[in-house]
CSV table of N, CA and C in Angstrom, one decimal:
chain,number,residue,atom,x,y,z
A,1,SER,N,15.4,-3.5,11.7
A,1,SER,CA,14.6,-4.5,12.2
A,1,SER,C,13.4,-3.9,12.9
A,2,CYS,N,12.4,-4.7,13.3
A,2,CYS,CA,11.2,-4.2,14.0
A,2,CYS,C,11.3,-4.5,15.5
A,3,GLU,N,12.5,-4.7,16.0
A,3,GLU,CA,12.7,-5.0,17.4
A,3,GLU,C,12.2,-3.8,18.3
A,4,HIS,N,12.2,-2.6,17.8
A,4,HIS,CA,11.7,-1.5,18.6
A,4,HIS,C,10.2,-1.5,18.8
A,5,LEU,N,9.5,-2.4,18.2
A,5,LEU,CA,8.1,-2.5,18.5
A,5,LEU,C,7.8,-3.8,19.2
A,6,GLU,N,6.8,-3.8,20.1
A,6,GLU,CA,6.5,-5.0,20.8
A,6,GLU,C,5.3,-5.7,20.1
A,7,GLY,N,5.2,-7.0,20.3
A,7,GLY,CA,4.0,-7.7,19.9
A,7,GLY,C,4.1,-8.3,18.5
A,8,LYS,N,3.1,-9.0,18.1
A,8,LYS,CA,3.0,-9.6,16.7
A,8,LYS,C,2.1,-8.7,15.9
A,9,PHE,N,2.3,-8.7,14.6
A,9,PHE,CA,1.5,-7.8,13.7
A,9,PHE,C,0.9,-8.6,12.6
A,10,SER,N,-0.4,-8.3,12.3
A,10,SER,CA,-1.1,-9.0,11.3
A,10,SER,C,-1.0,-8.2,10.0
A,11,ILE,N,-0.9,-8.9,8.9
A,11,ILE,CA,-0.8,-8.3,7.6
A,11,ILE,C,-1.6,-9.2,6.6
A,12,PRO,N,-2.1,-8.6,5.5
A,12,PRO,CA,-3.0,-9.4,4.6
A,12,PRO,C,-2.3,-10.3,3.6
A,13,GLY,N,-1.0,-10.1,3.3
A,13,GLY,CA,-0.3,-10.9,2.3
A,13,GLY,C,-0.6,-10.3,0.9
A,14,PRO,N,-0.4,-11.1,-0.1
A,14,PRO,CA,-0.6,-10.6,-1.5
A,14,PRO,C,-2.1,-10.2,-1.7
A,15,ILE,N,-2.3,-9.1,-2.4
A,15,ILE,CA,-3.6,-8.6,-2.7
A,15,ILE,C,-3.7,-8.5,-4.2
A,16,GLU,N,-4.8,-9.0,-4.8
A,16,GLU,CA,-5.1,-8.8,-6.2
A,16,GLU,C,-6.2,-7.8,-6.4
A,17,LEU,N,-5.8,-6.8,-7.1
A,17,LEU,CA,-6.8,-5.7,-7.4
A,17,LEU,C,-7.4,-6.1,-8.8
A,18,THR,N,-8.6,-6.5,-8.8
A,18,THR,CA,-9.2,-7.0,-10.1
A,18,THR,C,-10.3,-6.1,-10.6
A,19,THR,N,-10.7,-5.1,-9.9
A,19,THR,CA,-11.7,-4.2,-10.3
A,19,THR,C,-11.2,-2.7,-10.2
A,20,VAL,N,-11.7,-1.9,-11.1
A,20,VAL,CA,-11.3,-0.5,-11.0
A,20,VAL,C,-12.0,0.1,-9.7
A,21,GLY,N,-11.2,0.9,-9.0
A,21,GLY,CA,-11.7,1.4,-7.8
A,21,GLY,C,-10.6,1.8,-6.8
A,22,THR,N,-11.0,2.2,-5.6
A,22,THR,CA,-10.1,2.7,-4.6
A,22,THR,C,-10.3,1.8,-3.3
A,23,ILE,N,-9.2,1.5,-2.7
A,23,ILE,CA,-9.2,0.8,-1.4
A,23,ILE,C,-8.4,1.6,-0.4
A,24,GLU,N,-8.9,1.5,0.8
A,24,GLU,CA,-8.2,2.3,1.9
A,24,GLU,C,-7.3,1.3,2.7
A,25,VAL,N,-6.1,1.8,3.0
A,25,VAL,CA,-5.2,1.1,3.8
A,25,VAL,C,-5.1,1.7,5.2
A,26,GLY,N,-5.2,0.9,6.2
A,26,GLY,CA,-5.0,1.5,7.6
A,26,GLY,C,-4.8,0.5,8.6
A,27,ARG,N,-4.7,0.9,9.8
A,27,ARG,CA,-4.5,0.0,11.0
A,27,ARG,C,-5.7,-0.7,11.5
A,28,ALA,N,-6.9,-0.1,11.2
A,28,ALA,CA,-8.2,-0.6,11.8
A,28,ALA,C,-9.3,-0.2,10.9
A,29,PRO,N,-10.5,-0.9,11.1
A,29,PRO,CA,-11.7,-0.5,10.3
A,29,PRO,C,-11.9,1.0,10.5
A,30,PRO,N,-12.3,1.7,9.5
A,30,PRO,CA,-13.0,1.2,8.3
A,30,PRO,C,-12.1,0.9,7.1
A,31,ALA,N,-10.8,0.8,7.3
A,31,ALA,CA,-9.9,0.4,6.2
A,31,ALA,C,-10.3,-0.9,5.5
A,32,ASP,N,-10.1,-0.9,4.2
A,32,ASP,CA,-10.4,-2.1,3.4
A,32,ASP,C,-9.2,-3.2,3.6
A,33,VAL,N,-8.0,-2.7,3.6
A,33,VAL,CA,-6.8,-3.5,3.9
A,33,VAL,C,-6.3,-3.1,5.2
A,34,ILE,N,-6.3,-4.0,6.2
A,34,ILE,CA,-5.9,-3.7,7.5
A,34,ILE,C,-4.4,-4.2,7.8
A,35,LEU,N,-3.5,-3.2,8.1
A,35,LEU,CA,-2.2,-3.6,8.4
A,35,LEU,C,-2.0,-3.3,9.9
A,36,GLY,N,-2.0,-4.4,10.7
A,36,GLY,CA,-2.0,-4.3,12.1
A,36,GLY,C,-0.6,-4.0,12.7
A,37,VAL,N,-0.1,-2.8,12.3
A,37,VAL,CA,1.2,-2.3,12.7
A,37,VAL,C,1.0,-1.0,13.4
A,38,PRO,N,1.6,-0.8,14.6
A,38,PRO,CA,1.4,0.5,15.3
A,38,PRO,C,1.8,1.8,14.6
A,39,THR,N,2.7,1.7,13.7
A,39,THR,CA,3.2,2.9,12.9
A,39,THR,C,2.3,3.2,11.7
A,40,VAL,N,1.3,2.4,11.4
A,40,VAL,CA,0.4,2.6,10.4
A,40,VAL,C,-0.8,3.3,11.0
A,41,SER,N,-1.3,4.5,10.4
A,41,SER,CA,-2.4,5.2,10.9
A,41,SER,C,-3.7,4.5,10.7
A,42,THR,N,-4.7,4.8,11.5
A,42,THR,CA,-6.0,4.1,11.3
A,42,THR,C,-6.5,4.3,9.9
A,43,ARG,N,-6.4,5.5,9.3
A,43,ARG,CA,-6.7,5.8,7.9
A,43,ARG,C,-5.4,6.3,7.3
A,44,HIS,N,-4.6,5.5,6.7
A,44,HIS,CA,-3.3,5.8,6.3
A,44,HIS,C,-3.2,6.3,4.9
A,45,ALA,N,-3.7,5.5,3.9
A,45,ALA,CA,-3.5,5.8,2.5
A,45,ALA,C,-4.6,5.2,1.7
A,46,LEU,N,-4.7,5.7,0.4
A,46,LEU,CA,-5.6,5.1,-0.6
A,46,LEU,C,-4.8,4.5,-1.7
A,47,ILE,N,-5.2,3.3,-2.2
A,47,ILE,CA,-4.7,2.7,-3.4
A,47,ILE,C,-5.7,2.8,-4.4
A,48,LYS,N,-5.5,3.4,-5.5
A,48,LYS,CA,-6.5,3.6,-6.6
A,48,LYS,C,-6.0,2.8,-7.8
A,49,PHE,N,-6.9,2.0,-8.4
A,49,PHE,CA,-6.6,1.2,-9.6
A,49,PHE,C,-7.6,1.7,-10.6
A,50,ASP,N,-7.2,2.3,-11.7
A,50,ASP,CA,-8.1,2.8,-12.7
A,50,ASP,C,-8.2,1.9,-14.0
A,51,GLY,N,-7.7,0.7,-13.9
A,51,GLY,CA,-7.7,-0.2,-15.0
A,51,GLY,C,-6.4,-0.1,-15.9
A,52,SER,N,-5.7,1.0,-15.7
A,52,SER,CA,-4.4,1.1,-16.5
A,52,SER,C,-3.2,1.4,-15.6
A,53,GLN,N,-3.5,1.9,-14.4
A,53,GLN,CA,-2.3,2.2,-13.5
A,53,GLN,C,-2.8,2.2,-12.1
A,54,VAL,N,-1.8,2.1,-11.1
A,54,VAL,CA,-2.1,2.1,-9.7
A,54,VAL,C,-1.5,3.4,-9.2
A,55,ALA,N,-2.2,4.1,-8.3
A,55,ALA,CA,-1.7,5.3,-7.6
A,55,ALA,C,-1.9,5.2,-6.1
A,56,VAL,N,-1.1,5.8,-5.4
A,56,VAL,CA,-1.2,5.8,-3.9
A,56,VAL,C,-1.3,7.2,-3.4
A,57,THR,N,-2.2,7.5,-2.5
A,57,THR,CA,-2.4,8.8,-1.8
A,57,THR,C,-2.2,8.6,-0.3
A,58,ASP,N,-1.3,9.4,0.3
A,58,ASP,CA,-1.2,9.4,1.8
A,58,ASP,C,-2.4,10.3,2.3
A,59,LEU,N,-3.1,9.8,3.3
A,59,LEU,CA,-4.2,10.5,3.8
A,59,LEU,C,-3.9,11.4,5.0
A,60,GLY,N,-2.6,11.9,5.1
A,60,GLY,CA,-2.2,12.7,6.2
A,60,GLY,C,-1.8,11.9,7.4
A,61,SER,N,-1.2,10.7,7.1
A,61,SER,CA,-0.8,9.8,8.2
A,61,SER,C,0.2,10.4,9.1
A,62,THR,N,0.3,9.9,10.3
A,62,THR,CA,1.2,10.4,11.3
A,62,THR,C,2.7,10.1,10.9
A,63,ASN,N,2.9,8.9,10.5
A,63,ASN,CA,4.3,8.4,10.2
A,63,ASN,C,4.7,8.4,8.7
A,64,GLY,N,3.8,8.9,7.9
A,64,GLY,CA,4.1,9.0,6.5
A,64,GLY,C,4.0,7.8,5.6
A,65,THR,N,4.1,8.0,4.3
A,65,THR,CA,4.2,7.0,3.3
A,65,THR,C,5.3,7.3,2.3
A,66,TYR,N,6.0,6.3,1.9
A,66,TYR,CA,7.3,6.5,1.1
A,66,TYR,C,7.2,5.7,-0.2
A,67,ILE,N,7.6,6.2,-1.3
A,67,ILE,CA,7.7,5.5,-2.5
A,67,ILE,C,9.2,5.4,-2.9
A,68,ASP,N,9.7,4.2,-3.0
A,68,ASP,CA,11.1,4.0,-3.3
A,68,ASP,C,12.0,4.9,-2.4
A,69,GLY,N,11.7,5.0,-1.1
A,69,GLY,CA,12.5,5.8,-0.2
A,69,GLY,C,12.2,7.3,-0.2
A,70,GLU,N,11.4,7.8,-1.0
A,70,GLU,CA,11.0,9.2,-1.1
A,70,GLU,C,9.7,9.5,-0.3
A,71,THR,N,9.7,10.5,0.5
A,71,THR,CA,8.5,10.8,1.3
A,71,THR,C,7.5,11.4,0.4
A,72,MET,N,6.2,10.9,0.5
A,72,MET,CA,5.1,11.4,-0.2
A,72,MET,C,4.5,12.6,0.5
A,73,ASP,N,4.0,13.6,-0.3
A,73,ASP,CA,3.2,14.6,0.3
A,73,ASP,C,1.8,14.1,0.5
A,74,SER,N,1.2,14.6,1.6
A,74,SER,CA,-0.2,14.2,1.9
A,74,SER,C,-1.2,14.7,0.9
A,75,MET,N,-2.2,13.9,0.6
A,75,MET,CA,-3.3,14.2,-0.2
A,75,MET,C,-2.9,14.4,-1.7
A,76,VAL,N,-1.8,13.8,-2.1
A,76,VAL,CA,-1.4,13.9,-3.5
A,76,VAL,C,-1.3,12.5,-4.1
A,77,ALA,N,-1.9,12.2,-5.2
A,77,ALA,CA,-1.9,10.8,-5.8
A,77,ALA,C,-0.6,10.7,-6.5
A,78,TYR,N,0.1,9.6,-6.2
A,78,TYR,CA,1.4,9.3,-6.9
A,78,TYR,C,1.2,8.0,-7.7
A,79,PRO,N,1.4,8.1,-9.0
A,79,PRO,CA,1.4,6.8,-9.8
A,79,PRO,C,2.5,5.9,-9.5
A,80,LEU,N,2.3,4.6,-9.5
A,80,LEU,CA,3.3,3.6,-9.2
A,80,LEU,C,3.8,2.9,-10.4
A,81,PRO,N,5.0,3.0,-10.8
A,81,PRO,CA,5.5,2.1,-11.9
A,81,PRO,C,5.7,0.7,-11.3
A,82,ILE,N,5.8,-0.3,-12.2
A,82,ILE,CA,6.0,-1.6,-11.8
A,82,ILE,C,7.3,-1.7,-11.1
A,83,GLY,N,7.3,-2.5,-10.0
A,83,GLY,CA,8.5,-2.6,-9.2
A,83,GLY,C,8.7,-1.6,-8.1
A,84,SER,N,7.8,-0.6,-8.0
A,84,SER,CA,7.8,0.4,-7.0
A,84,SER,C,7.6,-0.2,-5.6
A,85,GLU,N,8.3,0.3,-4.6
A,85,GLU,CA,8.1,-0.1,-3.3
A,85,GLU,C,7.5,1.0,-2.5
A,86,VAL,N,6.4,0.7,-1.8
A,86,VAL,CA,5.7,1.7,-1.0
A,86,VAL,C,5.8,1.3,0.4
A,87,VAL,N,6.2,2.2,1.3
A,87,VAL,CA,6.3,1.8,2.7
A,87,VAL,C,5.3,2.7,3.5
A,88,PHE,N,4.6,2.0,4.3
A,88,PHE,CA,3.5,2.7,5.1
A,88,PHE,C,4.1,2.8,6.6
A,89,GLY,N,4.3,4.1,7.0
A,89,GLY,CA,4.6,4.4,8.4
A,89,GLY,C,5.9,4.2,9.0
A,90,ASP,N,6.6,3.1,8.6
A,90,ASP,CA,7.9,2.8,9.2
A,90,ASP,C,8.7,2.1,8.2
A,91,GLU,N,9.9,2.6,7.9
A,91,GLU,CA,10.8,2.0,6.9
A,91,GLU,C,11.1,0.6,7.1
A,92,PHE,N,10.9,0.1,8.3
A,92,PHE,CA,11.3,-1.3,8.6
A,92,PHE,C,10.1,-2.2,8.6
A,93,LEU,N,8.9,-1.8,8.4
A,93,LEU,CA,7.7,-2.6,8.5
A,93,LEU,C,6.9,-2.9,7.3
A,94,CYS,N,5.9,-2.1,7.0
A,94,CYS,CA,5.0,-2.5,6.0
A,94,CYS,C,5.4,-2.1,4.6
A,95,ARG,N,5.7,-3.1,3.7
A,95,ARG,CA,6.1,-2.8,2.4
A,95,ARG,C,5.1,-3.3,1.4
A,96,PHE,N,4.8,-2.5,0.4
A,96,PHE,CA,3.9,-2.7,-0.7
A,96,PHE,C,4.6,-2.7,-2.0
A,97,VAL,N,4.6,-3.8,-2.7
A,97,VAL,CA,5.3,-3.8,-4.0
A,97,VAL,C,4.4,-4.2,-5.1
A,98,LEU,N,4.4,-3.4,-6.2
A,98,LEU,CA,3.6,-3.7,-7.3
A,98,LEU,C,4.3,-4.7,-8.1
A,99,LEU,N,3.7,-5.9,-8.2
A,99,LEU,CA,4.4,-7.1,-8.7
A,99,LEU,C,4.1,-7.4,-10.2
A,100,ASP,N,2.9,-7.1,-10.7
A,100,ASP,CA,2.6,-7.6,-12.0
A,100,ASP,C,1.7,-6.6,-12.8
A,101,ASP,N,2.1,-6.3,-14.0
A,101,ASP,CA,1.2,-5.4,-14.8
A,101,ASP,C,0.8,-6.1,-16.0
A,102,GLU,N,1.0,-7.4,-16.1
A,102,GLU,CA,0.6,-8.2,-17.3
A,102,GLU,C,-0.8,-7.9,-17.8
A,103,ASN,N,-1.7,-7.9,-16.9
A,103,ASN,CA,-3.1,-7.7,-17.3
A,103,ASN,C,-3.6,-6.3,-17.4
A,104,LEU,N,-2.7,-5.3,-17.1
A,104,LEU,CA,-3.1,-3.9,-17.1
A,104,LEU,C,-3.4,-3.5,-18.6
A,105,LYS,N,-2.8,-4.2,-19.5
A,105,LYS,CA,-3.0,-3.8,-20.9
A,105,LYS,C,-4.2,-4.4,-21.6
A,106,THR,N,-4.9,-5.3,-20.9
A,106,THR,CA,-6.1,-5.9,-21.5
A,106,THR,C,-7.3,-5.2,-20.9
A,107,GLU,N,-8.2,-4.8,-21.8
A,107,GLU,CA,-9.4,-4.0,-21.3
A,107,GLU,C,-10.5,-4.9,-20.7
A,108,ASP,N,-10.6,-6.2,-21.1
A,108,ASP,CA,-11.6,-7.0,-20.5
A,108,ASP,C,-11.2,-7.8,-19.2
A,109,SER,N,-9.9,-7.7,-18.9
A,109,SER,CA,-9.5,-8.4,-17.7
A,109,SER,C,-8.4,-7.6,-17.0
A,110,ALA,N,-8.8,-6.5,-16.4
A,110,ALA,CA,-7.8,-5.6,-15.8
A,110,ALA,C,-7.5,-6.2,-14.4
A,111,ALA,N,-6.3,-6.4,-14.0
A,111,ALA,CA,-5.9,-6.9,-12.7
A,111,ALA,C,-4.5,-6.5,-12.4
A,112,VAL,N,-4.2,-6.3,-11.2
A,112,VAL,CA,-2.8,-6.1,-10.7
A,112,VAL,C,-2.6,-6.8,-9.4
A,113,VAL,N,-1.4,-7.3,-9.1
A,113,VAL,CA,-1.1,-8.0,-7.9
A,113,VAL,C,-0.1,-7.2,-7.1
A,114,VAL,N,-0.4,-6.9,-5.8
A,114,VAL,CA,0.5,-6.3,-5.0
A,114,VAL,C,0.8,-7.2,-3.8
A,115,ASP,N,2.0,-7.0,-3.2
A,115,ASP,CA,2.4,-7.8,-2.1
A,115,ASP,C,2.6,-6.9,-0.9
A,116,VAL,N,2.0,-7.2,0.2
A,116,VAL,CA,2.2,-6.5,1.5
A,116,VAL,C,2.9,-7.4,2.5
A,117,GLU,N,4.0,-7.0,3.1
A,117,GLU,CA,4.6,-7.8,4.0
A,117,GLU,C,5.3,-7.0,5.1
A,118,ILE,N,5.5,-7.7,6.2
A,118,ILE,CA,6.3,-7.2,7.3
A,118,ILE,C,7.8,-7.5,7.1
A,119,LEU,N,8.6,-6.5,7.1
A,119,LEU,CA,10.0,-6.8,6.8
A,119,LEU,C,10.7,-7.3,8.1
A,120,PRO,N,11.7,-8.2,7.9
A,120,PRO,CA,12.3,-8.8,9.1
A,120,PRO,C,13.1,-7.8,9.9
C-alpha cells in the first residue's frame, strides 16, 4: 500500500503516444508527463516511441525504475513488450503498462496507449 506516504498524488491517467519521439517522465517540470509522487525523481525516465516499439530509459533516478519487477540500469534503453509493467520509484505507486500495439504495425497511423496509475 502507499500508507507510508502522506498526502494525495496527481497522475495523468492513460497516455496515447501518437507521434514518434521521446517524452520525459518526472515529478515536476520540465517533465512532459508529471507523476506527483514523492518517490518519483524530478527527471526520472524517458519513454521513446520510434513508430514500431516503445523503450524506457531511467535517467539515474534516486528510487529506480523497474520492468516486470526487474531493476533497470541507469541510462540504458529497455524495449517494452506488450503487457510489460514499468514501475517508477516505488513498487507500490506509479505503474506504467503498455496496453495496445494494434497500430504499431501500420506506417501511416503509429500509436500506442499506455496507462499510468497509482496502485492502491
